[in-house]
Each structure stands twice: as C-alpha cells, then as structure tokens.
mmCIF file of C-alpha atoms in Angstrom:
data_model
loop_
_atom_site.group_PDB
_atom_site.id
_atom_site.type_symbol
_atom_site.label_atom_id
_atom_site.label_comp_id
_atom_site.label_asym_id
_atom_site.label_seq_id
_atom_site.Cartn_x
_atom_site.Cartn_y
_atom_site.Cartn_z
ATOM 1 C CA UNK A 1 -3.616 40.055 -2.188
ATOM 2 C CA UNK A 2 -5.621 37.581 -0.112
ATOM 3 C CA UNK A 3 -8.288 37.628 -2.284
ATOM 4 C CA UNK A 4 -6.166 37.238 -5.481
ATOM 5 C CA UNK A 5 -5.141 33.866 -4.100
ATOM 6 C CA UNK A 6 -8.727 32.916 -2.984
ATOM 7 C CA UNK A 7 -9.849 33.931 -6.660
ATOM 8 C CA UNK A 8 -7.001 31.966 -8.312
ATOM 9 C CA UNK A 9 -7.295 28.932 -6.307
ATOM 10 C CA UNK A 10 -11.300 29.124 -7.250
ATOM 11 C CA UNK A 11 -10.254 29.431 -11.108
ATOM 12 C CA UNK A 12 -7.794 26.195 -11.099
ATOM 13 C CA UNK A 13 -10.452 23.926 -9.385
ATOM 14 C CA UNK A 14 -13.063 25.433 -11.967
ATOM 15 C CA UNK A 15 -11.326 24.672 -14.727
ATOM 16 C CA UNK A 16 -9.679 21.240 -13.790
ATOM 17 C CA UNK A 17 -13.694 20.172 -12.914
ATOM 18 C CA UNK A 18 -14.224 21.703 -16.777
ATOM 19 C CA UNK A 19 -11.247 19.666 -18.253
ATOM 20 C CA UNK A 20 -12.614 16.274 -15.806
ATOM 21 C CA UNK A 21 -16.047 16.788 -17.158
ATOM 22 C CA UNK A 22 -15.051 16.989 -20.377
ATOM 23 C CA UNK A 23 -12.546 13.599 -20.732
ATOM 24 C CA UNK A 24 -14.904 11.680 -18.277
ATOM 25 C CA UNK A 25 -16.469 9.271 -20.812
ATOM 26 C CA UNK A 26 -13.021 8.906 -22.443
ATOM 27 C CA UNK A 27 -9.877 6.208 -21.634
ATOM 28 C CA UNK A 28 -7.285 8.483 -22.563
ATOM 29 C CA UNK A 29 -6.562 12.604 -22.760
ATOM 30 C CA UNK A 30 -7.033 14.820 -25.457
ATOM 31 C CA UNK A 31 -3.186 15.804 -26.739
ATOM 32 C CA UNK A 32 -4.260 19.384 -26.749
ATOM 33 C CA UNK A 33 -5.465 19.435 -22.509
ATOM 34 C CA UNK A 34 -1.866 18.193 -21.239
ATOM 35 C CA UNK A 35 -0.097 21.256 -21.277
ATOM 36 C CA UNK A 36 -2.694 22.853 -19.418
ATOM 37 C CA UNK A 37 -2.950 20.043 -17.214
ATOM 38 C CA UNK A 38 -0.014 19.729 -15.890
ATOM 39 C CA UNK A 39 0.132 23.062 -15.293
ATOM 40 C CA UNK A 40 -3.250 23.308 -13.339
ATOM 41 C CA UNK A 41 -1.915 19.938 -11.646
ATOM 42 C CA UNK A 42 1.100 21.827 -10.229
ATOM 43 C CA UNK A 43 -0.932 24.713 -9.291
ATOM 44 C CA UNK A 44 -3.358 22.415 -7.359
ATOM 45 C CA UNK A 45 -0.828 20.021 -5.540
ATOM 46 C CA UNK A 46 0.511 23.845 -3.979
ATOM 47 C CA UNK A 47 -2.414 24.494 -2.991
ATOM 48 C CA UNK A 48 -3.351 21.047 -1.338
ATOM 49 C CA UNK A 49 -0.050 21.161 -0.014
ATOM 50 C CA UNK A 50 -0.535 22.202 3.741
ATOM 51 C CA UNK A 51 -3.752 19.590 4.042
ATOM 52 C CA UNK A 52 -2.110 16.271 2.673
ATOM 53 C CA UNK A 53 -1.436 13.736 5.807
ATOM 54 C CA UNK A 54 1.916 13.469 7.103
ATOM 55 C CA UNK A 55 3.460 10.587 8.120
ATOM 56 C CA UNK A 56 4.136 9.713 12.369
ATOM 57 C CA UNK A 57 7.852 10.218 12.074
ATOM 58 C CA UNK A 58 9.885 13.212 12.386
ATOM 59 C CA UNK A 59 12.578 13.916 10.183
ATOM 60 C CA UNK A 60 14.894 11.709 11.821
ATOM 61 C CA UNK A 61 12.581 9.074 11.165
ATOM 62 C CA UNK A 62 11.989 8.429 14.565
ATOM 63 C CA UNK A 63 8.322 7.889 15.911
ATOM 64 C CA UNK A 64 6.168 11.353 17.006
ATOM 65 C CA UNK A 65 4.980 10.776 20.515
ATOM 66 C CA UNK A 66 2.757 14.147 21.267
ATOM 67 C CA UNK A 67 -0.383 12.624 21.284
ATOM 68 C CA UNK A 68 -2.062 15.305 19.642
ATOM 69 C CA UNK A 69 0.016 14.733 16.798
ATOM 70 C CA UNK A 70 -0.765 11.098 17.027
ATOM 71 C CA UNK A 71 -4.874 11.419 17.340
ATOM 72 C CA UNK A 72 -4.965 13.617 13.791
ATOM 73 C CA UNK A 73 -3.216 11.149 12.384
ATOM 74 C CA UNK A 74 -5.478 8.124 13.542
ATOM 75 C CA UNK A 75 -8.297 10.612 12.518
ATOM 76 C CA UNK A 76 -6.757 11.273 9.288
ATOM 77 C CA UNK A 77 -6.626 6.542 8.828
ATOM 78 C CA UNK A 78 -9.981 6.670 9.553
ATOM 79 C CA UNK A 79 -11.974 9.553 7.132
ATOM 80 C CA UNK A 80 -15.861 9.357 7.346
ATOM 81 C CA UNK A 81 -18.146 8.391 4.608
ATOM 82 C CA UNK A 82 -20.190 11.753 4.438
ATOM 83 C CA UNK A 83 -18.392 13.994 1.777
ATOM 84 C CA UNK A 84 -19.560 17.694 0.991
ATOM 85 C CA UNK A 85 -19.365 19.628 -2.194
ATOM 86 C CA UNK A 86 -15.758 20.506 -1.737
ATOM 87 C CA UNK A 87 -14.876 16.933 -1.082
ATOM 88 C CA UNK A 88 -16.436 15.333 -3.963
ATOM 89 C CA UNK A 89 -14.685 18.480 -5.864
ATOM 90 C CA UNK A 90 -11.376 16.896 -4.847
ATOM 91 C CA UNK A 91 -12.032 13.288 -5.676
ATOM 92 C CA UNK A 92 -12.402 14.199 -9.536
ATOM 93 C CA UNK A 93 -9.335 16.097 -9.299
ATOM 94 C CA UNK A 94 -7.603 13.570 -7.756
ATOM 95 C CA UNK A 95 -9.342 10.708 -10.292
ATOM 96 C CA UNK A 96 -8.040 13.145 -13.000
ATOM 97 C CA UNK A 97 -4.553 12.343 -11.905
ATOM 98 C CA UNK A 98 -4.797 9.125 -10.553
ATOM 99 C CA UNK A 99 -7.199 7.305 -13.181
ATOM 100 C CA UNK A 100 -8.665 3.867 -12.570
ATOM 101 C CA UNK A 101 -6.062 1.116 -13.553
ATOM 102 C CA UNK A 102 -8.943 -1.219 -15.125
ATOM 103 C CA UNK A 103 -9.927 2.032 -16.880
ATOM 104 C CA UNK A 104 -6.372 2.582 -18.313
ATOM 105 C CA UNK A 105 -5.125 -0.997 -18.428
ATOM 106 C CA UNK A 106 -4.514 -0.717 -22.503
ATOM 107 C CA UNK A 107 -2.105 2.082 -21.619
ATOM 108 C CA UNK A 108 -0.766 0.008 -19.080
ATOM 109 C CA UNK A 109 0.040 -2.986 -21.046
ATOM 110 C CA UNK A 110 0.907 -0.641 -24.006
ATOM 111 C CA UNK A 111 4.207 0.428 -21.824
ATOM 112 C CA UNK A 112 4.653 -3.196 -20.567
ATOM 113 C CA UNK A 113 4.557 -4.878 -24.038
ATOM 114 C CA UNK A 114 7.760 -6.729 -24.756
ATOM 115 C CA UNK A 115 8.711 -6.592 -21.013
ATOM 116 C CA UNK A 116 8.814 -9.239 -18.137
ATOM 117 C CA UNK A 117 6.182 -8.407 -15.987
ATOM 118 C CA UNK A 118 6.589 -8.355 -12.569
ATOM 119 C CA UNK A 119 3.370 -8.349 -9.923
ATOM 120 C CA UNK A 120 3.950 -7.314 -6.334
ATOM 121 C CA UNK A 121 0.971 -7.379 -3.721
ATOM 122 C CA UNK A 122 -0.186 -5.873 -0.717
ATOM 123 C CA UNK A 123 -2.436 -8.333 1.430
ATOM 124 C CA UNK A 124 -4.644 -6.569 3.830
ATOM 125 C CA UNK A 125 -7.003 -3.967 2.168
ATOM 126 C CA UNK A 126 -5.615 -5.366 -1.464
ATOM 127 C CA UNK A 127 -6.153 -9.089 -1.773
ATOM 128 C CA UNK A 128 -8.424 -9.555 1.105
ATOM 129 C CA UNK A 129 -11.010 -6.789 2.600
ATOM 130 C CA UNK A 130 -10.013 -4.969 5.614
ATOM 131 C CA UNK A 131 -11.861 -6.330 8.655
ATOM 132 C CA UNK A 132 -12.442 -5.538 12.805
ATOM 133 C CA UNK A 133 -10.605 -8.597 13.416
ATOM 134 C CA UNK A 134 -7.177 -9.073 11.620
ATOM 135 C CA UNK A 135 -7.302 -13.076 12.104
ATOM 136 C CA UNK A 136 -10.369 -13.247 9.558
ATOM 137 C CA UNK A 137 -8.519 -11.816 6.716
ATOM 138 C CA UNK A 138 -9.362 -13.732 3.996
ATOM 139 C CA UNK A 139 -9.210 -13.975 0.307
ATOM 140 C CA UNK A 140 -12.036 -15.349 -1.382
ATOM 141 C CA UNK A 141 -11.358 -18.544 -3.709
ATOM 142 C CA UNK A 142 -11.899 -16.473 -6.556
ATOM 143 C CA UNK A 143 -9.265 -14.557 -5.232
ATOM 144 C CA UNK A 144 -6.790 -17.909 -4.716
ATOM 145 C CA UNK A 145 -7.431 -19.027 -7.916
ATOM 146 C CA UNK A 146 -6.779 -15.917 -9.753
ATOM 147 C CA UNK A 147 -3.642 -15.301 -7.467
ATOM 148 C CA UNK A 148 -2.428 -18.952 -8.553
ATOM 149 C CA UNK A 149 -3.126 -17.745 -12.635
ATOM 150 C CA UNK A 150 -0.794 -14.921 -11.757
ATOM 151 C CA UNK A 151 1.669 -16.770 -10.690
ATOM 152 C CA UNK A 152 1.590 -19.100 -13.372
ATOM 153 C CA UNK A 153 2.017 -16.147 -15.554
ATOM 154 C CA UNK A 154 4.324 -13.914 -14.046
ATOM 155 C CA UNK A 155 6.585 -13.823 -10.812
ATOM 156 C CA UNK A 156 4.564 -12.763 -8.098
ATOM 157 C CA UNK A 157 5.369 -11.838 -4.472
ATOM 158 C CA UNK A 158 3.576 -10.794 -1.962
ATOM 159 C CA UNK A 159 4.315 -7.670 -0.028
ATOM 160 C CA UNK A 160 3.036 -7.516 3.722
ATOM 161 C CA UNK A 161 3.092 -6.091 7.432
ATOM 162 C CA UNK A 162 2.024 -9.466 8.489
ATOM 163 C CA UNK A 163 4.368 -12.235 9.433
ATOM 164 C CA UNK A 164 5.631 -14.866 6.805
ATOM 165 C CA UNK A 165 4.095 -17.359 8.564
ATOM 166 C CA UNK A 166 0.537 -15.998 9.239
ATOM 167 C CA UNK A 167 0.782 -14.493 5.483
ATOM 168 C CA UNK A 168 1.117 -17.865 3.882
ATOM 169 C CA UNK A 169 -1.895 -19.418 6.006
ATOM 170 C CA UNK A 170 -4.305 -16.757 4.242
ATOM 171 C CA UNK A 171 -2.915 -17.457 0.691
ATOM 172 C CA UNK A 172 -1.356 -21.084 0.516
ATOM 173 C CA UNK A 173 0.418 -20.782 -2.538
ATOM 174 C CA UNK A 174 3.720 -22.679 -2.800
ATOM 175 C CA UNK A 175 5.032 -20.473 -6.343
ATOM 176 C CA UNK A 176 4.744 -17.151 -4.571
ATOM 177 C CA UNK A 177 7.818 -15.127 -3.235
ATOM 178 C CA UNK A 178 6.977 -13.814 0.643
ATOM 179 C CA UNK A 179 8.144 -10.657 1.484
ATOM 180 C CA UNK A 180 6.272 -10.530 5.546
ATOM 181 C CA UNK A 181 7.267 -8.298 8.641
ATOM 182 C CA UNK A 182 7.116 -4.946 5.164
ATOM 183 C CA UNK A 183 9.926 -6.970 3.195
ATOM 184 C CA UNK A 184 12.062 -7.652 6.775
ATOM 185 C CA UNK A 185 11.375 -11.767 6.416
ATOM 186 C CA UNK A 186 11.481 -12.968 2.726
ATOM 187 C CA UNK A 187 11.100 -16.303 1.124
ATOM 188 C CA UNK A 188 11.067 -17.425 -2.501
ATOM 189 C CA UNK A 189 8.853 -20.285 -4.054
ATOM 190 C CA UNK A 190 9.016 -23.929 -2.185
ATOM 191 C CA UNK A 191 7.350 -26.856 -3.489
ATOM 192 C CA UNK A 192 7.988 -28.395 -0.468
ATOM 193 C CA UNK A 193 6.799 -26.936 3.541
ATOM 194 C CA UNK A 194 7.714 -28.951 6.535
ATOM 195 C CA UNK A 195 4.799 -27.512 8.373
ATOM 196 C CA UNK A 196 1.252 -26.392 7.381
ATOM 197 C CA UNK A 197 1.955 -22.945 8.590
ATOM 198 C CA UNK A 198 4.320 -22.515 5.637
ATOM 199 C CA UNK A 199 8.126 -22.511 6.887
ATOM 200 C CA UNK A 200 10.762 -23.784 4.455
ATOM 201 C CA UNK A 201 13.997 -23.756 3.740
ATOM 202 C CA UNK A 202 13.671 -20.608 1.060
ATOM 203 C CA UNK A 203 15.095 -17.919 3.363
ATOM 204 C CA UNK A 204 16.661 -15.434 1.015
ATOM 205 C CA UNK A 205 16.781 -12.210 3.471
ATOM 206 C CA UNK A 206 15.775 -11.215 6.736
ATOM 207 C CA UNK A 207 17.730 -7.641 7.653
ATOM 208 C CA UNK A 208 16.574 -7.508 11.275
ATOM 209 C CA UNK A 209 17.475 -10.702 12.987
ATOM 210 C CA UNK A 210 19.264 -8.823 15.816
ATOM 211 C CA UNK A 211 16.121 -6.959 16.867
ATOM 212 C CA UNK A 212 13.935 -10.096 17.295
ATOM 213 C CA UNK A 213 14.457 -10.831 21.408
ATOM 214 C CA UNK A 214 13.756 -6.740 21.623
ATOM 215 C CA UNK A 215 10.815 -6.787 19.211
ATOM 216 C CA UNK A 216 9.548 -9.943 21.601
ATOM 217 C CA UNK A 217 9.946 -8.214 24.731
ATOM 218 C CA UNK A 218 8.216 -5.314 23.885
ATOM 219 C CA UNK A 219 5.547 -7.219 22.432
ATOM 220 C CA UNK A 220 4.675 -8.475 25.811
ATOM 221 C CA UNK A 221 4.847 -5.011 27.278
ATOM 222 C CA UNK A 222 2.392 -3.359 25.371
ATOM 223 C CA UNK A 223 -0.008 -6.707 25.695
ATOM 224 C CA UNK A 224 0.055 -5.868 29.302
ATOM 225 C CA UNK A 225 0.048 -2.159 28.765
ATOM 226 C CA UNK A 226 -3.231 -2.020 26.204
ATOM 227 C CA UNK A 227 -5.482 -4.399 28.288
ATOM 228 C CA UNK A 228 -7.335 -1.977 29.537
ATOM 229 C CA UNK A 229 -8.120 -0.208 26.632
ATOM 230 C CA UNK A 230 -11.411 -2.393 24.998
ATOM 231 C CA UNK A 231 -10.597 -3.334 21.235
ATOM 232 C CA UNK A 232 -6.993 -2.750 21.146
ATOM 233 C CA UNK A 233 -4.682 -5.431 19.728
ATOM 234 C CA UNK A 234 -1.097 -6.171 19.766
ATOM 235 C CA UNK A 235 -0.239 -7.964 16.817
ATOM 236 C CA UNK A 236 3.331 -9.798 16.656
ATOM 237 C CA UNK A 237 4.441 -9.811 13.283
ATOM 238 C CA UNK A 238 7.948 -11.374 14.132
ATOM 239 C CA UNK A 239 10.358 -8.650 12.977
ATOM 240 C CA UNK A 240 7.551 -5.616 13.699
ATOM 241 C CA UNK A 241 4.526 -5.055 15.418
ATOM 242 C CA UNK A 242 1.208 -4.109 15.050
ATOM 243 C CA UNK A 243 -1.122 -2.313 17.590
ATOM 244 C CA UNK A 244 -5.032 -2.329 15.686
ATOM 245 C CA UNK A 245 -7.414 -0.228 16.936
ATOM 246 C CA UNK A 246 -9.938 -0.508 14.043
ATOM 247 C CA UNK A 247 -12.237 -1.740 17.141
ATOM 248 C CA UNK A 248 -11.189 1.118 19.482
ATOM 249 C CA UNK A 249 -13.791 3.277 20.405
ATOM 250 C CA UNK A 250 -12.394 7.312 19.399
ATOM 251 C CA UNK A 251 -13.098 8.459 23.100
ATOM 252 C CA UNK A 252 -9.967 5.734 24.334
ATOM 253 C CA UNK A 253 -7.425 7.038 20.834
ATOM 254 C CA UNK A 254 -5.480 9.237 23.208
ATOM 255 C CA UNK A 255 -5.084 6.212 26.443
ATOM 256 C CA UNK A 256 -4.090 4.129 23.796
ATOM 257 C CA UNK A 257 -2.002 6.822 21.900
ATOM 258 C CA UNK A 258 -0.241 7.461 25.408
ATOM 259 C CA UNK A 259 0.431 3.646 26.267
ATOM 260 C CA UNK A 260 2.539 3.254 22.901
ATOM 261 C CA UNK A 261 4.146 6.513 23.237
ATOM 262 C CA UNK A 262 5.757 5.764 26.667
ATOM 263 C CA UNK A 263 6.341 1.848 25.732
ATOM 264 C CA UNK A 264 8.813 3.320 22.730
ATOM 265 C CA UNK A 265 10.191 6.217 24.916
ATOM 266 C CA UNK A 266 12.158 3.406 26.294
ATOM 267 C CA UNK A 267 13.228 1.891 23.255
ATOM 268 C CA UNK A 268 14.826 4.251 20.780
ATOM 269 C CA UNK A 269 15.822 1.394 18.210
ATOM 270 C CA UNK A 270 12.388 0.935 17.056
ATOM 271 C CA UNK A 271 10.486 3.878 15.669
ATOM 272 C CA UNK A 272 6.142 3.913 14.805
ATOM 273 C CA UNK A 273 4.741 4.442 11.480
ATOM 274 C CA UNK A 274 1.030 3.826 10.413
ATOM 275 C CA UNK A 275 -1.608 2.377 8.240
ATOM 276 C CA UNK A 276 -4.731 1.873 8.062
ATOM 277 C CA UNK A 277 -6.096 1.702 11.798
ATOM 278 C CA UNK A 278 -2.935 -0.056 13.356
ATOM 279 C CA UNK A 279 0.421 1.565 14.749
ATOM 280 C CA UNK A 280 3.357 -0.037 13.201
ATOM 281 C CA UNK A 281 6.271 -0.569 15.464
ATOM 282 C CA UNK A 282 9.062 -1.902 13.676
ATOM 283 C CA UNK A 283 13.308 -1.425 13.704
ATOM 284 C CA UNK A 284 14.764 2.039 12.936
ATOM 285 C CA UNK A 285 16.793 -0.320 9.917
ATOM 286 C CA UNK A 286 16.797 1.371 6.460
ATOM 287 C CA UNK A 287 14.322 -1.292 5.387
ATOM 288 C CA UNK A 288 10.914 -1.232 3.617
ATOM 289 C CA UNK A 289 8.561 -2.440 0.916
ATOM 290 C CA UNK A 290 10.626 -0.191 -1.444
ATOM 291 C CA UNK A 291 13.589 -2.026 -0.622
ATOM 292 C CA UNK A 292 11.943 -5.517 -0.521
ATOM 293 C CA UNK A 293 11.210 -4.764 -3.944
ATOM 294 C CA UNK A 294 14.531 -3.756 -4.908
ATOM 295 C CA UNK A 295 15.417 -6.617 -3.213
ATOM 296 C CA UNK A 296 13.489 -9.372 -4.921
ATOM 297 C CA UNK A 297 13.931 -7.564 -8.291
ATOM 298 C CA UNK A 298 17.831 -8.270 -7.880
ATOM 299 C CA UNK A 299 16.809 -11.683 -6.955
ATOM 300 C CA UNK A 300 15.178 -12.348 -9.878
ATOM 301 C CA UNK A 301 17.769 -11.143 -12.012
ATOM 302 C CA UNK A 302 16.311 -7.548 -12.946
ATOM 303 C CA UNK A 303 18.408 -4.958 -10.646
ATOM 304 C CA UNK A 304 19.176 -3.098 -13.663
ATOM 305 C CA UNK A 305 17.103 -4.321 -16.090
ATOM 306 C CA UNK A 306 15.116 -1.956 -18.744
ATOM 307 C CA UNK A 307 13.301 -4.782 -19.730
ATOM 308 C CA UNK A 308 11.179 -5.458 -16.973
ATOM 309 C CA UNK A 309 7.952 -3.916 -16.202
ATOM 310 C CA UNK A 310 7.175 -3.964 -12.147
ATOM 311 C CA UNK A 311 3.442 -3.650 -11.324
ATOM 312 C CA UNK A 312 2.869 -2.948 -7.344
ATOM 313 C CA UNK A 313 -0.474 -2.946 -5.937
ATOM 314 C CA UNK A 314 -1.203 -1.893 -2.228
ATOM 315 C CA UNK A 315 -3.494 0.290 -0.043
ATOM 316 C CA UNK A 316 -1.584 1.138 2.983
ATOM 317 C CA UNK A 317 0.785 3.991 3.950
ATOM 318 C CA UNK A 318 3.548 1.427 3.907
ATOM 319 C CA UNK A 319 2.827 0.659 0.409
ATOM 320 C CA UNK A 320 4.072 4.272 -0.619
ATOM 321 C CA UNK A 321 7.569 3.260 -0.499
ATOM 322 C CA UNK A 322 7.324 0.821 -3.110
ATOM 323 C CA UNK A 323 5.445 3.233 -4.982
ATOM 324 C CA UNK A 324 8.406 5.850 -4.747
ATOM 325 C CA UNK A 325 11.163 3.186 -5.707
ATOM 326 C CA UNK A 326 8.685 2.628 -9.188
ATOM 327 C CA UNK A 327 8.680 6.404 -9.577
ATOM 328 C CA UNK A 328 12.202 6.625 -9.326
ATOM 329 C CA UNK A 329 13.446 3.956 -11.241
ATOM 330 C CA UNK A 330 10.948 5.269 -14.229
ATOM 331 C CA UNK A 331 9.428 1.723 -14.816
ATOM 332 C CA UNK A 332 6.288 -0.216 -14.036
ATOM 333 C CA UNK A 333 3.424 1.045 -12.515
ATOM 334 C CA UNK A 334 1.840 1.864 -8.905
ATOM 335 C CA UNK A 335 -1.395 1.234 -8.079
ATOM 336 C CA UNK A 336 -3.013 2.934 -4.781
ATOM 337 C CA UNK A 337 -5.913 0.940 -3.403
ATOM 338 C CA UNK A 338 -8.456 3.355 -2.226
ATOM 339 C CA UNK A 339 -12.065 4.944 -2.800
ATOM 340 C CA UNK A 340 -11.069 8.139 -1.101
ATOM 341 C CA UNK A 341 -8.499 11.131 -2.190
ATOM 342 C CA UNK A 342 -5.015 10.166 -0.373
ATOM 343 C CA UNK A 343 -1.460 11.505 -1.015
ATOM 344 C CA UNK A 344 0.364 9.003 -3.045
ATOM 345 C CA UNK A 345 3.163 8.416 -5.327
ATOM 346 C CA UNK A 346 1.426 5.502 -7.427
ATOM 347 C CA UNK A 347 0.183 6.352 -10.763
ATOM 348 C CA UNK A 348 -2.976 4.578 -10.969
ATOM 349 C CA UNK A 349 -5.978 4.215 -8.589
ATOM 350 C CA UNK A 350 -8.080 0.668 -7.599
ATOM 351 C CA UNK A 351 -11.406 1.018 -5.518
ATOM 352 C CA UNK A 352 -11.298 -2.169 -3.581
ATOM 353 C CA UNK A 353 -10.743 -5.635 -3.461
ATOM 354 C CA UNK A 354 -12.965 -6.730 -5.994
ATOM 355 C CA UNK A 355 -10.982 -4.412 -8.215
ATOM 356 C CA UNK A 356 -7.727 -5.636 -7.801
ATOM 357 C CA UNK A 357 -9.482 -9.038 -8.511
ATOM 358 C CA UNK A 358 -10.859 -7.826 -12.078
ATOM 359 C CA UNK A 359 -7.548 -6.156 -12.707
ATOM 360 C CA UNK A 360 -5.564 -9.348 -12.324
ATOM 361 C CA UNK A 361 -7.727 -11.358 -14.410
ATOM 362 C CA UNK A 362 -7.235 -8.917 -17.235
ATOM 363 C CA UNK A 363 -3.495 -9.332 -16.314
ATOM 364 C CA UNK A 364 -4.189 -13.150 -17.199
ATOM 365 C CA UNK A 365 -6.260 -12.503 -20.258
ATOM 366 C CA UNK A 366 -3.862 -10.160 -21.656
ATOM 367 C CA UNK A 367 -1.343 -12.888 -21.346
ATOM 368 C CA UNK A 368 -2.558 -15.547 -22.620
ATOM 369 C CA UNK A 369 -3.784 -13.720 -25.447
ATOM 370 C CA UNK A 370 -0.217 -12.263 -25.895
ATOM 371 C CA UNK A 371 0.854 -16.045 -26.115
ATOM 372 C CA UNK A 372 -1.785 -16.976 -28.268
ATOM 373 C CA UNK A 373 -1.015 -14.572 -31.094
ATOM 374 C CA UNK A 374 2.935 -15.071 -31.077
ATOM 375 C CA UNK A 375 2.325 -18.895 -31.467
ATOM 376 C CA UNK A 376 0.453 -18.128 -34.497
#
C-alpha cells in the first residue's frame, strides 16, 4: 500500500512537469490539458497538504505561544536561497497554477473589459523592496510616478501593516485611499493635509479605536522587554504592532519568541499573526485586509456590483485575506508577490518589485489605449 502511494505521488509530479514542459513557451493552456489538470492539481494540493505553512493562530484565532511552534514558523518567513531537485520540481508546479500576471495580463484584462477597475496595494515587499531596516522603505520615483498614473486611471488604495501616517510619508500621493494599521485606520483622497506627515480630515473608518491606550501600553512593554535581544524592533503601527526581526540573528529566534509570548499571555484581547520577518500583534476584532477591501469597495459604491473588476496585489501573509474575499466574491484578480512556492489563494504570481512596477504600467497602457480606441 505504501508504495502504491509513493508510486502515485511520483506519477502526478511526472506528468504535471510533462504538461509544464510542454505549455512553457505558451500564454495560455491547450483546451484539451484542463481536464487533466485540474485533476492532477487536486491530486497534488493532497499531497502537499501536510507541508504547506500554517498560520500562528489556533483555531480560535488566538496567537500560538509554544515557541517551538513559533521558531518553524519564523523558519518557514525566512526560506533559503539554495533549492534542490525536488524544490525546483515544485516551483513549476506551483508556476503551472499560479502563472505570471505580466505573462497572462491579456487574460486578465480580457475578464476586466467593460468593468471599473479597481487596484488595491500592498506596500512593503510590493511597492517598495523589503529591507533590514523598515524606516528605509522606499519606492523608487519610477515607482511614484507610475503609482500617480494609476491613480489617475483607476481608484487606487493602498493596503498596509504600517500606520496611515508613516504609509503616506513613503508614497505622498494626495488621490490615494489609505487603508494603514491592515485596513484598521482608513482615509480616502485629500487635496488638502494640515501636516506633512499626511493627516486630514478624510477619516472614513477606524474599527479599533478602543484598543489604542492598550495597543500603546504594550508597545512600551515589549520595547523594554526586546532590548536585549540585538536587531529586534518594535514597530508601533497605531492600531497594531510590529516586532521585525529580519536583523535577528537565528541563535536569539526563541529569546525573542519567548519575550512576545509572555508579553501577550497577559493580554488576551490582542492575538499574533505573521509576515514576512515581523510578528504582528494586533486586536482580536474581526478586521483585516479582506474586510478593508470590502470596506472601501462599499465606499466606492461597488458592494454588490458585477461590474467592477478588483485587482489586489500583495506579498505578505496578511495579504491572503484579501485574496480569499476576491476568491469568494468570484471577481477580480489576486496577485501573490513572491519568487518562491507559498500557499496562497491569489490567482496570479509577481516576482518582485520591479514586477509589480511593469505590471502597472501595462495597467496604464491598456487604459489609455482602451480610451483611445472608444474616442475613435
């Protein structure tokens, strides 16, 4: 029996390498290979099943403190660049299934023709690159000025963990809607800020007002708690926080891992999730990116709208929510940010930055071209 299942297993990554071989100079599928497919594809998400990373919350959503349980998943944030055989096996399979948006960005624009568009974005790891210190997160001007076609184009928010205010010193773009704190501090556009740090009068939601002297207080706990850990950094994000330990040496995980854990025993309204080499602390509020983008799609006027066509972009953990809410609602498209194989409920795969950035600019081309030919 055992080695009926090792066989079989064998036999669907064969032939799914056969079947990504043989579309991998094409755009689109042969009609004839989808049944087969998604067959294969069902077959090989079964077996994958007991390796994909699980999120740091129990089913109650509340944060896991064992810190074994917490090292594998900082392991699992941070994979290393040496792949084997097996792993660059898995990449095609999981390229098959999650092609490159710039690749299929006719198809794309195929399902969004005669729709309002939509663009939501990540920040960190999608507009600017991921670096050791999160202050120096910063778009390029290429970047900006692309952003600011976007925006001219379609509405545009952007989606972060970061706080509203430290969000709209990296972009500085008045037209944009600001979803900081993972959609728990939003503002629309404002063609006027009283300060250069970006605050207005364009509240339109923040859920988690109540928690803000609690978030504060243990923000100043685990300041004092991590100093002695060298590279950790407690991030206050207003309505969550955010301990980084991109610059954490793996030896001091657990210390660090143990500090948190014992902070948040303490505090059982505010539950830990994470991305991408930082611990997320935020309220144990039914609230995320999904819901932001519910949220701003009501605000706009599209809560149940089948003519509007939502395009999400992000790279973090966080970002899967959104993805979900696209998935369930059967319109627009998700786009996962990421050179490496990750579980993920977007549709459609960018490598990096300077992807997005290329992607966008089609986004703008495709537009104005669209305009161009119905003036005619």
């Amino acid at each position: 029996m055992t080695n009926q299942k090792v066989l079989g297993k064998q036999r669907v990554n064969e032939r799914l390498m056969e079947l990504a071989m043989s579309i991998s100079n094409s755009n689109d599928l042969p009609e004839t290979a989808v049944p087969e497919l998604m067959a294969l594809f069902g077959e090989f998400l079964a077996q994958q099943k007991n390796n994909l990373v699980k999120p740091l919350e129990d089913e109650n959503g509340k944060g896991i403190t064992k810190s074994n349980s917490w090292i594998d998943s900082m392991r699992a944030s941070s994979p290393t660049r040496t792949r084997n055989t097996s792993e660059n096996r898995d990449q095609v399979h999981w390229k098959l299934f999650h092609p490159s948006a710039l690749n299929m960005f006719d198809q794309i624009m195929s399902k969004a023709n005669g729709k309002q568009i939509v663009v939501f974005l990540d920040y960190d790891g999608t507009l600017s690159p991921i670096v050791a210190d999160p202050n120096k997160a910063y778009m390029t001007k290429k970047m900006r000025m692309t952003l600011k076609d976007i925006a001219r184009h379609f509405p545009t928010a952007i989606v972060s963990g970061r706080c509203l205010d430290k969000l709209f010193s990296f972009v500085r773009l008045t037209e944009l809607y600001y979803a900081g704190s993972h959609g728990m501090d939003i503002k629309g556009p404002t063609n006027k800020r009283s300060t250069k740090n970006g605050s207005n009068d364009g509240v339109l939601l923040q859920p988690a007002s109540e928690f803000l002297p609690m978030i504060n207080e243990v923000y100043k706990i685990l300041v004092e708690k991590t100093k002695d850990v060298p590279g950790a950094m407690v991030e206050n994000n207003k309505f969550c926080l955010s301990v980084h330990f991109r610059c954490v040496d793996e030896k001091s995980w657990t210390a660090l891992a143990e500090q948190v854990s014992l902070v948040l025993n303490e505090y059982p309204k505010l539950k830990l999730t994470q991305g991408r080499k930082v611990l997320e602390i935020r309220p144990t509020i039914k609230w995320d990116k999904g819901r932001a983008l519910e949220f701003l799609l009501e605000t706009l006027g599209f809560a149940n709208c089948n003519n509007v066509y939502p395009i999400y972009i992000g790279d973090d953990r966080t970002d899967e929510d959104a993805f979900k809410v696209l998935s369930n609602r059967g319109q627009g498209s998700g786009i996962l940010v990421s050179k490496i194989p990750k579980e993920t409920n977007a549709s459609y795969t960018l490598q990096d930055p300077s992807e997005v950035g290329q992607f966008l600019q089609h986004l703008v081309e495709w537009k104005r071209t669209n305009t161009h030919n119905h003036k005619l």
